């Protein structure tokens, strides 16, 4: 996010017309971002196939793709460690809910909704905001 490539992508996301006006080749950067994302997705899919010892038809259903998006939102999109933390939280939450109730998906959705309401920037974003607030408070006291 703080590299020159990341800053250009943020600029393109916020206002592609202004980025083009500044001389940035918007299509080339969008293509590069697509290639990088597709490469990581391909590697992740290959590793997941090895991990689950096979590739099955239910992995193509939309809910499997939605889980990855929910992991990213739950952990925090603006931070590098957001998606891995969201994945850990989602897997842990799914395991705990299915152990205690038969209404797993409903409880899972409500828990994710509550977490996203409490931490709009994700779990890592909430921890970061708390850290910034505590640091500012300790500086004010000194």
CSV table of C-alpha atoms in Angstrom, one decimal:
chain,number,residue,atom,x,y,z
A,1,UNK,CA,0.0,0.0,0.0
A,2,UNK,CA,2.9,2.4,0.7
A,3,UNK,CA,5.1,1.4,-2.3
A,4,UNK,CA,5.0,3.5,-5.5
A,5,UNK,CA,3.0,0.7,-7.2
A,6,UNK,CA,0.5,0.6,-4.3
A,7,UNK,CA,0.1,4.4,-4.3
A,8,UNK,CA,-0.6,4.4,-8.0
A,9,UNK,CA,-3.2,1.7,-7.5
A,10,UNK,CA,-4.8,3.7,-4.7
A,11,UNK,CA,-4.9,6.8,-6.9
A,12,UNK,CA,-6.5,4.8,-9.8
A,13,UNK,CA,-9.1,3.3,-7.4
A,14,UNK,CA,-10.0,6.8,-6.0
A,15,UNK,CA,-10.1,8.7,-9.3
A,16,UNK,CA,-8.9,7.0,-12.6
A,17,UNK,CA,-9.6,10.1,-14.7
A,18,UNK,CA,-7.3,12.3,-12.5
A,19,UNK,CA,-4.7,9.5,-12.6
A,20,UNK,CA,-4.8,9.5,-16.4
A,21,UNK,CA,-4.5,13.3,-16.4
A,22,UNK,CA,-1.4,13.0,-14.3
A,23,UNK,CA,0.2,10.8,-16.9
A,24,UNK,CA,-0.4,7.4,-15.4
A,25,UNK,CA,-1.1,4.6,-17.8
A,26,UNK,CA,-4.3,3.4,-16.0
A,27,UNK,CA,-4.9,0.4,-18.2
A,28,UNK,CA,-1.4,-0.9,-17.8
A,29,UNK,CA,-1.5,-0.6,-14.0
A,30,UNK,CA,-5.0,-2.2,-13.9
A,31,UNK,CA,-3.6,-5.1,-16.0
A,32,UNK,CA,-0.6,-5.5,-13.8
A,33,UNK,CA,-2.8,-5.6,-10.7
A,34,UNK,CA,-5.0,-8.2,-12.3
A,35,UNK,CA,-2.0,-10.3,-13.2
A,36,UNK,CA,-0.6,-10.1,-9.7
A,37,UNK,CA,-4.0,-10.9,-8.1
A,38,UNK,CA,-4.6,-13.8,-10.5
A,39,UNK,CA,-1.2,-15.2,-9.8
A,40,UNK,CA,-1.8,-15.2,-6.1
A,41,UNK,CA,-5.3,-16.7,-6.6
A,42,UNK,CA,-3.8,-19.4,-8.8
A,43,UNK,CA,-1.1,-20.3,-6.3
A,44,UNK,CA,-3.7,-20.3,-3.5
A,45,UNK,CA,-6.0,-22.5,-5.5
A,46,UNK,CA,-3.2,-25.0,-6.2
A,47,UNK,CA,-2.2,-25.1,-2.5
A,48,UNK,CA,-5.8,-25.5,-1.5
A,49,UNK,CA,-6.2,-28.4,-3.8
A,50,UNK,CA,-3.2,-30.0,-2.3
A,51,UNK,CA,-4.4,-29.2,1.2
A,52,UNK,CA,-7.8,-30.7,0.7
A,53,UNK,CA,-6.4,-33.7,-1.3
A,54,UNK,CA,-8.6,-33.0,-4.3
A,55,UNK,CA,-10.7,-30.5,-6.2
A,56,UNK,CA,-14.4,-31.0,-5.9
A,57,UNK,CA,-17.5,-29.5,-7.6
A,58,UNK,CA,-18.7,-27.7,-4.5
A,59,UNK,CA,-15.6,-25.6,-4.5
A,60,UNK,CA,-16.9,-23.8,-7.7
A,61,UNK,CA,-20.1,-22.7,-5.9
A,62,UNK,CA,-20.4,-19.0,-5.1
A,63,UNK,CA,-20.3,-19.4,-1.4
A,64,UNK,CA,-16.6,-20.6,-1.5
A,65,UNK,CA,-15.7,-17.3,-3.3
A,66,UNK,CA,-17.8,-15.3,-0.8
A,67,UNK,CA,-15.8,-16.9,2.1
A,68,UNK,CA,-12.6,-15.4,0.8
A,69,UNK,CA,-14.2,-12.0,0.4
A,70,UNK,CA,-15.6,-12.2,3.9
A,71,UNK,CA,-12.2,-13.2,5.3
A,72,UNK,CA,-10.7,-10.1,3.7
A,73,UNK,CA,-13.5,-7.8,5.0
A,74,UNK,CA,-13.4,-9.4,8.4
A,75,UNK,CA,-9.7,-9.0,8.8
A,76,UNK,CA,-9.3,-5.6,7.2
A,77,UNK,CA,-8.8,-4.7,3.5
A,78,UNK,CA,-6.4,-1.8,4.2
A,79,UNK,CA,-3.7,-3.8,6.0
A,80,UNK,CA,-1.3,-6.5,4.8
A,81,UNK,CA,-2.1,-8.8,7.7
A,82,UNK,CA,-5.9,-8.2,7.5
A,83,UNK,CA,-6.8,-11.2,5.2
A,84,UNK,CA,-4.8,-13.8,7.1
A,85,UNK,CA,-6.2,-12.6,10.4
A,86,UNK,CA,-9.7,-12.6,8.9
A,87,UNK,CA,-9.1,-16.2,7.7
A,88,UNK,CA,-8.1,-17.3,11.1
A,89,UNK,CA,-11.0,-15.6,12.7
A,90,UNK,CA,-13.5,-17.0,10.2
A,91,UNK,CA,-12.2,-20.6,10.5
A,92,UNK,CA,-12.1,-20.4,14.3
A,93,UNK,CA,-15.6,-18.9,14.3
A,94,UNK,CA,-17.0,-21.5,12.0
A,95,UNK,CA,-15.5,-24.3,14.0
A,96,UNK,CA,-16.8,-22.9,17.3
A,97,UNK,CA,-20.3,-22.3,16.0
A,98,UNK,CA,-20.7,-25.7,14.3
A,99,UNK,CA,-19.7,-27.4,17.6
A,100,UNK,CA,-22.5,-25.8,19.6
A,101,UNK,CA,-25.5,-25.3,17.3
A,102,UNK,CA,-27.1,-26.7,14.2
A,103,UNK,CA,-27.9,-23.2,12.9
A,104,UNK,CA,-24.3,-22.6,11.9
A,105,UNK,CA,-24.7,-20.4,8.9
A,106,UNK,CA,-27.2,-18.1,10.5
A,107,UNK,CA,-25.1,-17.6,13.6
A,108,UNK,CA,-22.0,-17.3,11.5
A,109,UNK,CA,-23.6,-14.5,9.4
A,110,UNK,CA,-24.8,-12.7,12.5
A,111,UNK,CA,-21.4,-12.9,14.2
A,112,UNK,CA,-19.6,-11.6,11.0
A,113,UNK,CA,-22.1,-8.7,10.8
A,114,UNK,CA,-21.6,-7.8,14.5
A,115,UNK,CA,-17.8,-7.9,14.1
A,116,UNK,CA,-18.0,-5.7,11.0
A,117,UNK,CA,-20.3,-3.3,12.8
A,118,UNK,CA,-17.9,-3.0,15.8
A,119,UNK,CA,-14.8,-2.9,13.6
A,120,UNK,CA,-15.6,-1.2,10.3
A,121,UNK,CA,-11.9,-1.4,9.2
A,122,UNK,CA,-11.8,-5.1,10.1
A,123,UNK,CA,-10.1,-6.7,13.1
A,124,UNK,CA,-6.6,-5.5,12.2
A,125,UNK,CA,-8.1,-2.0,11.5
A,126,UNK,CA,-9.7,-2.0,15.0
A,127,UNK,CA,-6.5,-3.1,16.7
A,128,UNK,CA,-4.6,-0.4,14.8
A,129,UNK,CA,-7.2,2.3,15.7
A,130,UNK,CA,-6.9,1.2,19.4
A,131,UNK,CA,-3.1,1.3,19.2
A,132,UNK,CA,-3.2,4.8,17.7
A,133,UNK,CA,-5.7,6.0,20.4
A,134,UNK,CA,-3.7,4.5,23.3
A,135,UNK,CA,-0.4,6.0,21.9
A,136,UNK,CA,-2.0,9.4,21.5
A,137,UNK,CA,-3.4,9.2,25.0
A,138,UNK,CA,0.0,8.3,26.5
A,139,UNK,CA,1.7,11.1,24.6
A,140,UNK,CA,-1.0,13.6,26.0
A,141,UNK,CA,-0.2,12.5,29.5
A,142,UNK,CA,3.6,13.0,29.1
